[in-house]
Amino acid sequence: MEPRLTPSVSPDEHIARDTAIPVSHSRAPAGHVPYWDIEAGPPISGELRMSGFKHLMVVCMAAAGLSEEPWHLHSAPDLADRQALACMLRFLGARVDVDEDAERIRIDAAPLTGHRVPPDLSAQVHGGAYLLPVLLARNGRVDSGAHGGCRIGGGRGGGRPVEHIAQVLERFGAMCHTDGAGLIATAPRGLRGAVIDLADFSAPDPHHGLPTGPHYSGATKTALLAAATARGTTVLRHPYPKPDVQELVRVLAQAGVAVDMTPNAIEIQGADGPIGTASVVLPSDLLEVITFVTASVLLGRELTLRLTRPDVVRDGLAPELRHLRRIGVPLTWDGDLLRIRPAAGPLAPDRVVAASHLVYSDAQPLFALLLLAASGPSTLVETVWSGRFGYVHGLRSMGARLAVHGQELHIHPGPLHQAPGPLRGTDLRATATLLLAALAVGTSHRLFGVEHLARGYAGLPDKLRSLGARITPGTTAAPADPPGSQE
């Protein structure tokens, strides 16, 4: 049977059909918001296949715009970011075909001519920010409004800032203007190679002195995309060290970019024109892996995760795996399988630091939930994002004893109980944390904010149902933000 492909559409068809991202569980009547009624069911153990790595997918979709040959992405999960980026690329003139059944995307950017990122789409997800260096390199101009995603970035209205992207592009010779939300940049003579210390876009981790912070990853990826087609040599010192950057370097090399990577620097010989084709098999999403490890431990169920490119997953999660071993989570690796067994007793207390070179900030809320089941007090330290404790109010309503002191969260272990009212997730990982907490309690809860989950988890309700969870989606009048929800 031939694969089912979503055909390319013209910009006019995009405006008519694709302005709103078609996320099934976020559709709701005006004035209403989606929620899930959730409850744990009978214990079920099983095997789940993990979806592809979102952080790499979005930057590769953008990078395809640097080529005039087709790119293919495999294991590309159906997330809001994928849908929005596909719509943006189509609007700009590219042909994007999606095989939903095989989770495969084909992007042909040869006909791409646009320079204006559709603001209705960019405001909904963060991934469109990676189109900024691509369109500037391709067309000598880019015009973009605000970029969305989780409201943790410190930009206007809680949006994700673009000033650091502008500063990187200026190092390549661009002229940029930002207004606190959007970006207009021009480079009529093209981009030229540069020497950039990415530590300039970070702050030293107070515990180890290494670069960390909210702009570090985005600045590194922006610089890589700009350098790929620039004239001359670019040297990036102290690049962001996580797998999404390391894998992007390998993808650019596959597309013909001359690039040399060491732990402390990346050197790129710019192509001074379009790059070649690439076929990318995305590794499993590292944060989805941690999410289901947490679910297995909290629900006391054996679980097997089937992974794609498990070597990348294991290396990329090395800091998280060290902490999981330290607190007593039994994990067994067997080829492309990761098996999780219930802990034999209480977990051990720990001190977990989220930093650009340590535990992912996205994993920090999940460790908070695990450490509530420890035998003694624990501490979490957040050095990447401010306001990343949006789950605290919800967990406190379930009986958690949590104290926020600046960028530290002090955790006093104890059992959770049913919340007296609805739970409200304020961002992607906070919502996932409250979802797992409610399932661990076992009684029925109503969870608002589930629209955030569409940006990070593909098929999450079905995966949880396969483990015995009962999830019923619905809509109701929008609740007020709970007091202290951004603690």
Short mmCIF file of C-alpha atoms in Angstrom, two decimals:
data_model
loop_
_atom_site.label_atom_id
_atom_site.label_comp_id
_atom_site.label_asym_id
_atom_site.label_seq_id
_atom_site.Cartn_x
_atom_site.Cartn_y
_atom_site.Cartn_z
CA MET A 1 0.00 0.00 0.00
CA GLU A 2 1.32 3.45 -0.92
CA PRO A 3 2.11 5.71 2.07
CA ARG A 4 -0.45 8.37 2.86
CA LEU A 5 1.10 11.75 2.10
CA THR A 6 -0.17 15.19 2.99
CA PRO A 7 0.28 17.14 -0.27
CA SER A 8 2.09 20.43 -0.55
CA VAL A 9 -0.07 23.53 -0.58
CA SER A 10 0.40 27.03 -1.90
CA PRO A 11 0.70 30.10 0.35
CA ASP A 12 -2.90 31.08 -0.45
CA GLU A 13 -4.14 27.61 0.46
CA HIS A 14 -2.12 27.82 3.68
CA ILE A 15 -3.88 31.02 4.67
CA ALA A 16 -7.26 29.45 4.02
CA ARG A 17 -6.62 26.05 5.55
CA ASP A 18 -3.62 25.91 7.80
CA THR A 19 -3.59 29.09 9.88
CA ALA A 20 -4.63 27.19 13.01
CA ILE A 21 -2.53 24.26 14.14
CA PRO A 22 -4.73 21.14 13.99
CA VAL A 23 -4.03 19.69 17.42
CA SER A 24 -6.95 17.42 18.24
CA HIS A 25 -6.97 17.76 22.01
CA SER A 26 -6.57 21.54 21.97
CA ARG A 27 -9.66 22.27 19.88
CA ALA A 28 -12.31 23.89 22.00
CA PRO A 29 -15.19 26.34 21.60
CA ALA A 30 -14.42 30.01 22.09
CA GLY A 31 -14.12 30.81 25.79
CA HIS A 32 -13.41 27.19 26.65
CA VAL A 33 -10.19 25.31 27.26
CA PRO A 34 -9.34 21.64 26.99
CA TYR A 35 -8.89 19.41 29.99
CA TRP A 36 -8.45 15.74 30.73
CA ASP A 37 -10.22 13.78 33.42
CA ILE A 38 -7.59 11.30 34.52
CA GLU A 39 -7.53 8.31 36.83
CA ALA A 40 -5.23 5.33 37.28
CA GLY A 41 -6.62 1.98 36.21
CA PRO A 42 -5.55 -1.58 36.97
CA PRO A 43 -1.77 -2.18 36.96
CA ILE A 44 -0.54 -3.07 33.49
CA SER A 45 3.05 -3.59 32.40
CA GLY A 46 4.05 -3.31 28.79
CA GLU A 47 6.30 -2.00 26.05
CA LEU A 48 6.17 1.47 24.48
CA ARG A 49 8.01 2.85 21.47
CA MET A 50 9.43 6.28 22.16
CA SER A 51 8.87 9.05 19.60
CA GLY A 52 11.64 11.00 17.87
CA PHE A 53 13.63 13.80 19.49
CA LYS A 54 11.66 17.05 19.23
CA HIS A 55 14.61 19.39 19.92
CA LEU A 56 16.49 17.95 16.94
CA MET A 57 13.45 17.64 14.67
CA VAL A 58 12.53 21.34 14.73
CA VAL A 59 16.04 22.58 14.01
CA CYS A 60 16.46 20.03 11.17
CA MET A 61 13.15 21.12 9.63
CA ALA A 62 14.47 24.67 9.62
CA ALA A 63 17.90 23.60 8.31
CA ALA A 64 16.23 21.98 5.29
CA GLY A 65 15.55 25.53 4.12
CA LEU A 66 19.30 25.98 3.51
CA SER A 67 19.20 23.37 0.75
CA GLU A 68 17.76 23.23 -2.75
CA GLU A 69 17.64 19.44 -2.57
CA PRO A 70 15.04 17.39 -0.67
CA TRP A 71 15.59 16.49 2.97
CA HIS A 72 14.02 13.48 4.67
CA LEU A 73 13.34 13.20 8.41
CA HIS A 74 12.43 9.82 9.88
CA SER A 75 10.83 9.08 13.28
CA ALA A 76 9.45 12.64 13.22
CA PRO A 77 6.64 12.77 15.84
CA ASP A 78 3.28 14.44 15.24
CA LEU A 79 3.70 17.43 17.55
CA ALA A 80 2.35 20.97 17.41
CA ASP A 81 5.84 22.21 16.48
CA ARG A 82 6.02 19.87 13.51
CA GLN A 83 2.61 20.92 12.28
CA ALA A 84 3.38 24.63 12.70
CA LEU A 85 6.80 24.43 11.05
CA ALA A 86 5.36 22.49 8.12
CA CYS A 87 2.75 25.24 7.68
CA MET A 88 5.41 27.96 7.94
CA LEU A 89 7.63 26.30 5.33
CA ARG A 90 4.69 25.84 2.97
CA PHE A 91 3.71 29.48 3.42
CA LEU A 92 7.25 30.47 2.50
CA GLY A 93 7.05 28.41 -0.70
CA ALA A 94 8.64 25.08 0.24
CA ARG A 95 7.03 21.74 -0.52
CA VAL A 96 6.44 19.66 2.62
CA ASP A 97 5.02 16.13 2.45
CA VAL A 98 4.17 14.23 5.62
CA ASP A 99 3.71 10.48 5.81
CA GLU A 100 1.73 10.24 9.05
CA ASP A 101 1.83 6.46 9.26
CA ALA A 102 5.61 6.24 8.95
CA GLU A 103 6.35 9.49 10.83
CA ARG A 104 8.37 10.67 7.86
CA ILE A 105 8.73 14.20 6.47
CA ARG A 106 10.05 15.22 3.07
CA ILE A 107 11.00 18.89 2.68
CA ASP A 108 11.91 20.37 -0.70
CA ALA A 109 12.93 23.98 -0.14
CA ALA A 110 14.07 24.64 -3.72
CA PRO A 111 11.01 26.87 -4.39
CA LEU A 112 11.25 28.69 -1.04
CA THR A 113 11.19 32.46 -1.68
CA GLY A 114 9.42 34.05 1.28
CA HIS A 115 11.11 35.98 4.06
CA ARG A 116 8.22 36.73 6.44
CA VAL A 117 7.44 34.13 9.12
CA PRO A 118 3.65 33.93 9.60
CA PRO A 119 3.04 35.52 13.03
CA ASP A 120 -0.11 33.49 13.74
CA LEU A 121 2.01 30.34 13.62
CA SER A 122 5.25 31.56 15.16
CA ALA A 123 3.33 32.79 18.21
CA GLN A 124 2.15 29.26 18.96
CA VAL A 125 5.49 27.40 19.08
CA HIS A 126 9.16 28.14 19.64
CA GLY A 127 10.59 26.09 16.77
CA GLY A 128 9.93 28.80 14.19
CA ALA A 129 12.77 30.84 15.69
CA TYR A 130 15.23 28.57 13.86
CA LEU A 131 13.85 29.79 10.55
CA LEU A 132 15.27 33.26 11.26
CA PRO A 133 18.93 32.52 10.38
CA VAL A 134 17.82 30.24 7.54
CA LEU A 135 15.64 32.83 5.80
CA LEU A 136 18.24 35.53 6.33
CA ALA A 137 20.92 33.34 4.75
CA ARG A 138 18.60 32.28 1.94
CA ASN A 139 17.00 35.60 1.00
CA GLY A 140 19.07 38.32 2.65
CA ARG A 141 16.09 39.37 4.75
CA VAL A 142 13.81 37.98 7.44
CA ASP A 143 10.78 39.48 9.15
CA SER A 144 9.19 37.77 12.14
CA GLY A 145 6.76 38.51 14.93
CA ALA A 146 6.75 36.93 18.38
CA HIS A 147 7.71 33.30 18.99
CA GLY A 148 5.74 31.20 21.43
CA GLY A 149 6.11 27.95 23.30
CA CYS A 150 6.16 27.58 27.07
CA ARG A 151 5.86 30.97 28.76
CA ILE A 152 9.18 30.70 30.57
CA GLY A 153 11.41 32.78 28.36
CA GLY A 154 11.24 36.24 29.86
CA GLY A 155 10.14 37.85 26.61
CA ARG A 156 7.21 40.23 26.21
CA GLY A 157 4.07 38.68 27.69
CA GLY A 158 6.06 35.62 28.74
CA GLY A 159 7.03 34.80 25.16
CA ARG A 160 10.41 33.59 23.99
CA PRO A 161 12.90 36.42 23.40
CA VAL A 162 14.78 36.90 20.10
CA GLU A 163 17.38 39.49 21.14
CA HIS A 164 20.09 36.83 21.50
CA ILE A 165 19.30 35.55 18.00
CA ALA A 166 19.72 39.09 16.66
CA GLN A 167 23.05 39.45 18.48
CA VAL A 168 24.34 36.22 16.93
CA LEU A 169 23.23 37.26 13.44
CA GLU A 170 24.95 40.63 13.85
CA ARG A 171 28.23 38.76 14.39
CA PHE A 172 27.75 37.40 10.84
CA GLY A 173 27.28 40.90 9.42
CA ALA A 174 23.49 41.22 9.56
CA MET A 175 21.65 44.40 10.48
CA CYS A 176 18.92 43.62 13.01
CA HIS A 177 16.05 45.39 14.72
CA THR A 178 14.06 43.89 17.58
CA ASP A 179 11.09 45.30 19.44
CA GLY A 180 11.02 42.90 22.38
CA ALA A 181 8.92 40.36 20.49
CA GLY A 182 9.78 40.23 16.80
CA LEU A 183 12.85 40.56 14.59
CA ILE A 184 13.62 42.28 11.28
CA ALA A 185 17.06 41.51 9.87
CA THR A 186 18.80 42.17 6.57
CA ALA A 187 22.07 40.96 5.05
CA PRO A 188 22.03 42.21 1.43
CA ARG A 189 25.64 41.14 0.90
CA GLY A 190 25.13 37.77 2.54
CA LEU A 191 26.50 36.41 5.79
CA ARG A 192 30.22 36.13 6.48
CA GLY A 193 32.06 33.79 8.81
CA ALA A 194 32.69 34.86 12.39
CA VAL A 195 34.46 33.85 15.57
CA ILE A 196 31.92 33.61 18.39
CA ASP A 197 32.34 32.59 22.01
CA LEU A 198 28.96 31.11 22.93
CA ALA A 199 29.80 31.69 26.58
CA ASP A 200 28.87 35.31 25.80
CA PHE A 201 25.25 34.10 25.58
CA SER A 202 25.31 32.27 28.90
CA ALA A 203 26.14 32.73 32.55
CA PRO A 204 28.52 30.61 34.63
CA ASP A 205 26.85 27.87 36.58
CA PRO A 206 27.45 28.90 40.22
CA HIS A 207 28.32 25.32 41.17
CA HIS A 208 30.75 24.35 38.39
CA GLY A 209 31.53 27.60 36.54
CA LEU A 210 30.49 26.18 33.15
CA PRO A 211 28.19 28.05 30.74
CA THR A 212 24.45 27.70 31.26
CA GLY A 213 21.30 29.74 30.78
CA PRO A 214 18.17 30.15 28.65
CA HIS A 215 19.87 31.59 25.53
CA TYR A 216 22.86 29.25 25.30
CA SER A 217 21.23 26.49 23.23
CA GLY A 218 19.38 28.83 20.86
CA ALA A 219 22.46 30.98 20.27
CA THR A 220 24.55 27.92 19.38
CA LYS A 221 21.96 26.53 16.95
CA THR A 222 21.44 29.94 15.37
CA ALA A 223 25.19 30.29 14.83
CA LEU A 224 25.46 26.82 13.27
CA LEU A 225 22.64 27.51 10.83
CA ALA A 226 24.05 30.91 9.88
CA ALA A 227 27.57 29.53 9.46
CA ALA A 228 26.54 26.66 7.17
CA THR A 229 26.02 28.88 4.10
CA ALA A 230 28.12 31.90 5.11
CA ARG A 231 31.25 33.01 3.28
CA GLY A 232 34.44 31.93 5.00
CA THR A 233 35.25 30.17 8.24
CA THR A 234 33.25 30.31 11.46
CA VAL A 235 34.66 29.21 14.80
CA LEU A 236 32.21 28.62 17.66
CA ARG A 237 33.90 28.39 21.04
CA HIS A 238 32.26 26.79 24.08
CA PRO A 239 29.20 25.51 22.15
CA TYR A 240 26.13 24.15 23.91
CA PRO A 241 27.08 20.53 24.68
CA LYS A 242 23.77 18.64 24.46
CA PRO A 243 22.86 16.06 21.74
CA ASP A 244 20.56 18.40 19.79
CA VAL A 245 23.62 20.50 18.86
CA GLN A 246 25.98 17.56 18.39
CA GLU A 247 23.48 15.82 16.11
CA LEU A 248 22.80 19.02 14.15
CA VAL A 249 26.53 19.24 13.42
CA ARG A 250 26.46 15.67 12.08
CA VAL A 251 23.40 16.43 9.94
CA LEU A 252 25.07 19.51 8.42
CA ALA A 253 28.16 17.41 7.67
CA GLN A 254 25.95 14.84 5.93
CA ALA A 255 24.57 17.71 3.80
CA GLY A 256 28.09 18.56 2.65
CA VAL A 257 29.11 21.27 5.11
CA ALA A 258 32.78 21.06 6.08
CA VAL A 259 32.62 21.01 9.86
CA ASP A 260 35.00 19.89 12.60
CA MET A 261 33.72 19.40 16.16
CA THR A 262 35.71 19.07 19.38
CA PRO A 263 34.38 19.31 22.96
CA ASN A 264 35.34 22.98 23.19
CA ALA A 265 34.84 24.31 19.67
CA ILE A 266 33.13 23.81 16.32
CA GLU A 267 34.77 25.04 13.11
CA ILE A 268 32.63 25.44 9.99
CA GLN A 269 33.79 26.18 6.46
CA GLY A 270 30.76 27.97 5.07
CA ALA A 271 29.36 26.68 1.78
CA ASP A 272 28.74 30.25 0.47
CA GLY A 273 25.55 28.92 -1.07
CA PRO A 274 22.98 26.15 -0.68
CA ILE A 275 23.97 22.95 1.09
CA GLY A 276 23.17 19.42 -0.05
CA THR A 277 20.61 16.79 0.84
CA ALA A 278 20.27 14.90 4.11
CA SER A 279 18.34 11.92 5.45
CA VAL A 280 17.97 12.09 9.22
CA VAL A 281 16.84 9.32 11.56
CA LEU A 282 15.90 11.10 14.77
CA PRO A 283 16.91 9.40 18.02
CA SER A 284 14.20 8.82 20.60
CA ASP A 285 13.11 11.88 22.52
CA LEU A 286 15.26 12.11 25.62
CA LEU A 287 12.62 13.90 27.68
CA GLU A 288 9.90 11.42 26.76
CA VAL A 289 12.21 8.66 27.99
CA ILE A 290 12.63 10.39 31.36
CA THR A 291 8.87 10.98 31.52
CA PHE A 292 8.08 7.30 31.16
CA VAL A 293 10.85 6.24 33.51
CA THR A 294 9.15 8.50 36.06
CA ALA A 295 5.73 7.02 35.23
CA SER A 296 7.03 3.47 35.70
CA VAL A 297 8.54 4.26 39.10
CA LEU A 298 5.53 6.20 40.42
CA LEU A 299 2.96 3.67 39.21
CA GLY A 300 5.04 0.71 40.39
CA ARG A 301 4.86 -1.01 37.01
CA GLU A 302 7.49 -2.75 34.94
CA LEU A 303 7.90 -0.96 31.64
CA THR A 304 10.03 -1.51 28.55
CA LEU A 305 10.86 1.43 26.29
CA ARG A 306 11.82 0.68 22.66
CA LEU A 307 14.33 3.25 21.47
CA THR A 308 15.66 4.55 18.18
CA ARG A 309 19.42 5.17 18.14
CA PRO A 310 19.81 4.15 21.80
CA ASP A 311 23.48 5.16 21.82
CA VAL A 312 22.50 8.82 21.39
CA VAL A 313 19.81 8.48 24.05
CA ARG A 314 22.16 6.88 26.55
CA ASP A 315 24.96 9.39 25.98
CA GLY A 316 22.58 12.35 25.95
CA LEU A 317 20.93 11.34 29.21
CA ALA A 318 24.18 10.55 31.03
CA PRO A 319 23.58 13.15 33.80
CA GLU A 320 19.97 12.01 34.30
CA LEU A 321 21.00 8.36 34.36
CA ARG A 322 23.63 9.06 37.03
CA HIS A 323 20.96 10.59 39.27
CA LEU A 324 18.50 7.77 38.59
CA ARG A 325 21.12 5.21 39.63
CA ARG A 326 21.98 7.30 42.70
CA ILE A 327 18.38 7.46 43.93
CA GLY A 328 17.80 3.75 43.27
CA VAL A 329 15.78 3.43 40.03
CA PRO A 330 16.48 -0.02 38.50
CA LEU A 331 17.28 0.32 34.78
CA THR A 332 18.48 -2.36 32.37
CA TRP A 333 19.76 -1.64 28.84
CA ASP A 334 19.39 -4.38 26.22
CA GLY A 335 20.12 -3.26 22.67
CA ASP A 336 17.35 -0.88 21.68
CA LEU A 337 15.33 -1.67 24.81
CA LEU A 338 15.38 0.10 28.17
CA ARG A 339 13.66 -1.82 30.96
CA ILE A 340 12.47 -0.14 34.16
CA ARG A 341 11.50 -2.13 37.25
CA PRO A 342 9.80 -0.80 40.38
CA ALA A 343 12.25 0.22 43.09
CA ALA A 344 12.72 -2.34 45.86
CA GLY A 345 12.26 0.30 48.57
CA PRO A 346 12.16 4.07 49.11
CA LEU A 347 14.26 6.13 46.75
CA ALA A 348 17.37 7.84 48.11
CA PRO A 349 17.41 11.63 48.57
CA ASP A 350 19.56 13.64 46.18
CA ARG A 351 20.66 17.07 45.05
CA VAL A 352 19.90 17.62 41.36
CA VAL A 353 21.26 20.59 39.41
CA ALA A 354 19.60 21.49 36.11
CA ALA A 355 22.19 23.15 33.88
CA SER A 356 23.14 23.22 30.22
CA HIS A 357 25.92 20.67 30.85
CA LEU A 358 24.06 18.65 33.50
CA VAL A 359 20.43 17.54 33.88
CA TYR A 360 18.03 18.99 31.31
CA SER A 361 15.91 21.80 32.71
CA ASP A 362 12.97 19.96 31.10
CA ALA A 363 13.71 16.94 33.33
CA GLN A 364 13.87 18.97 36.53
CA PRO A 365 10.10 18.86 37.29
CA LEU A 366 10.08 15.08 36.83
CA PHE A 367 12.93 14.65 39.31
CA ALA A 368 10.99 16.78 41.78
CA LEU A 369 8.14 14.31 41.54
CA LEU A 370 10.43 11.29 41.96
CA LEU A 371 12.15 12.81 45.00
CA LEU A 372 8.83 13.21 46.81
CA ALA A 373 9.08 9.42 47.20
CA ALA A 374 12.59 9.56 48.69
CA SER A 375 13.54 8.58 52.22
CA GLY A 376 14.74 12.08 53.13
CA PRO A 377 14.83 15.74 52.02
CA SER A 378 16.22 16.63 48.59
CA THR A 379 17.09 19.79 46.68
CA LEU A 380 16.65 20.82 43.06
CA VAL A 381 18.65 23.71 41.62
CA GLU A 382 17.55 25.40 38.38
CA THR A 383 20.29 27.34 36.55
CA VAL A 384 18.77 27.51 33.04
CA TRP A 385 15.33 29.13 33.23
CA SER A 386 13.70 31.42 35.75
CA GLY A 387 10.12 30.68 36.81
CA ARG A 388 10.54 26.95 36.12
CA PHE A 389 8.62 25.84 39.22
CA GLY A 390 5.14 26.21 37.75
CA TYR A 391 4.15 22.76 39.01
CA VAL A 392 4.70 23.62 42.68
CA HIS A 393 1.21 25.01 43.35
CA GLY A 394 -0.46 21.91 41.93
CA LEU A 395 1.72 19.49 43.88
CA ARG A 396 1.16 21.48 47.07
CA SER A 397 -2.58 21.12 46.56
CA MET A 398 -1.94 17.35 46.60
CA GLY A 399 -0.07 17.52 49.90
CA ALA A 400 3.52 17.96 48.70
CA ARG A 401 5.80 19.86 51.04
CA LEU A 402 7.84 22.04 48.71
CA ALA A 403 9.68 25.28 49.48
CA VAL A 404 10.99 27.62 46.76
CA HIS A 405 14.04 29.70 47.61
CA GLY A 406 15.07 31.67 44.55
CA GLN A 407 16.26 29.12 42.01
CA GLU A 408 16.23 26.24 44.51
CA LEU A 409 13.40 23.89 45.37
CA HIS A 410 13.58 22.09 48.72
CA ILE A 411 11.64 18.84 48.73
CA HIS A 412 10.37 17.18 51.91
CA PRO A 413 9.15 13.71 50.96
CA GLY A 414 5.71 12.41 51.73
CA PRO A 415 2.68 10.81 50.11
CA LEU A 416 0.39 12.73 47.76
CA HIS A 417 -3.39 12.74 48.10
CA GLN A 418 -6.28 13.85 45.95
CA ALA A 419 -6.30 17.57 45.16
CA PRO A 420 -9.40 19.45 46.37
CA GLY A 421 -10.00 20.94 42.92
CA PRO A 422 -8.76 20.95 39.33
CA LEU A 423 -5.05 20.96 38.54
CA ARG A 424 -3.59 23.48 36.10
CA GLY A 425 -0.38 22.98 34.14
CA THR A 426 1.41 26.23 33.24
CA ASP A 427 3.90 24.83 30.73
CA LEU A 428 4.75 21.57 28.98
CA ARG A 429 6.79 19.80 31.68
CA ALA A 430 4.77 21.22 34.57
CA THR A 431 1.63 19.74 32.97
CA ALA A 432 3.33 16.37 32.43
CA THR A 433 4.44 16.38 36.07
CA LEU A 434 0.93 17.06 37.39
CA LEU A 435 -0.47 14.41 35.05
CA LEU A 436 1.86 11.75 36.45
CA ALA A 437 1.24 12.91 40.02
CA ALA A 438 -2.52 12.51 39.55
CA LEU A 439 -2.06 9.02 38.10
CA ALA A 440 0.19 8.11 41.04
CA VAL A 441 -2.49 9.19 43.53
CA GLY A 442 -4.96 6.97 41.70
CA THR A 443 -8.15 8.97 42.28
CA SER A 444 -9.90 11.06 39.65
CA HIS A 445 -8.48 14.50 38.82
CA ARG A 446 -9.30 17.14 36.23
CA LEU A 447 -6.19 18.58 34.58
CA PHE A 448 -6.20 21.85 32.65
CA GLY A 449 -3.32 23.02 30.48
CA VAL A 450 -3.18 19.78 28.48
CA GLU A 451 -2.78 21.82 25.27
CA HIS A 452 0.86 22.26 26.33
CA LEU A 453 1.41 18.52 26.02
CA ALA A 454 0.88 18.63 22.23
CA ARG A 455 4.23 20.41 21.93
CA GLY A 456 6.23 17.62 23.54
CA TYR A 457 4.45 14.26 23.45
CA ALA A 458 3.00 12.39 20.47
CA GLY A 459 0.08 10.07 21.21
CA LEU A 460 0.41 10.54 24.97
CA PRO A 461 -3.17 9.56 25.93
CA ASP A 462 -2.91 6.27 24.03
CA LYS A 463 0.48 5.47 25.55
CA LEU A 464 -0.83 6.09 29.05
CA ARG A 465 -4.01 4.12 28.39
CA SER A 466 -1.86 1.18 27.36
CA LEU A 467 -0.49 1.29 30.92
CA GLY A 468 -4.00 1.23 32.41
CA ALA A 469 -4.67 4.97 32.76
CA ARG A 470 -8.19 6.26 32.19
CA ILE A 471 -8.17 9.55 30.28
CA THR A 472 -11.30 11.35 29.12
CA PRO A 473 -10.82 14.62 27.20
CA GLY A 474 -13.32 17.47 27.47
CA THR A 475 -13.79 21.22 27.52
CA THR A 476 -15.23 23.63 30.03
CA ALA A 477 -15.07 27.31 30.91
CA ALA A 478 -11.52 28.55 31.32
CA PRO A 479 -10.47 28.53 35.01
CA ALA A 480 -8.58 31.39 36.55
CA ASP A 481 -4.88 30.92 37.04
CA PRO A 482 -4.33 29.49 40.53
CA PRO A 483 -2.56 31.73 43.01
CA GLY A 484 1.17 31.10 43.09
CA SER A 485 1.09 29.11 39.85
CA GLN A 486 4.39 30.63 38.72
CA GLU A 487 6.29 29.99 41.93
#
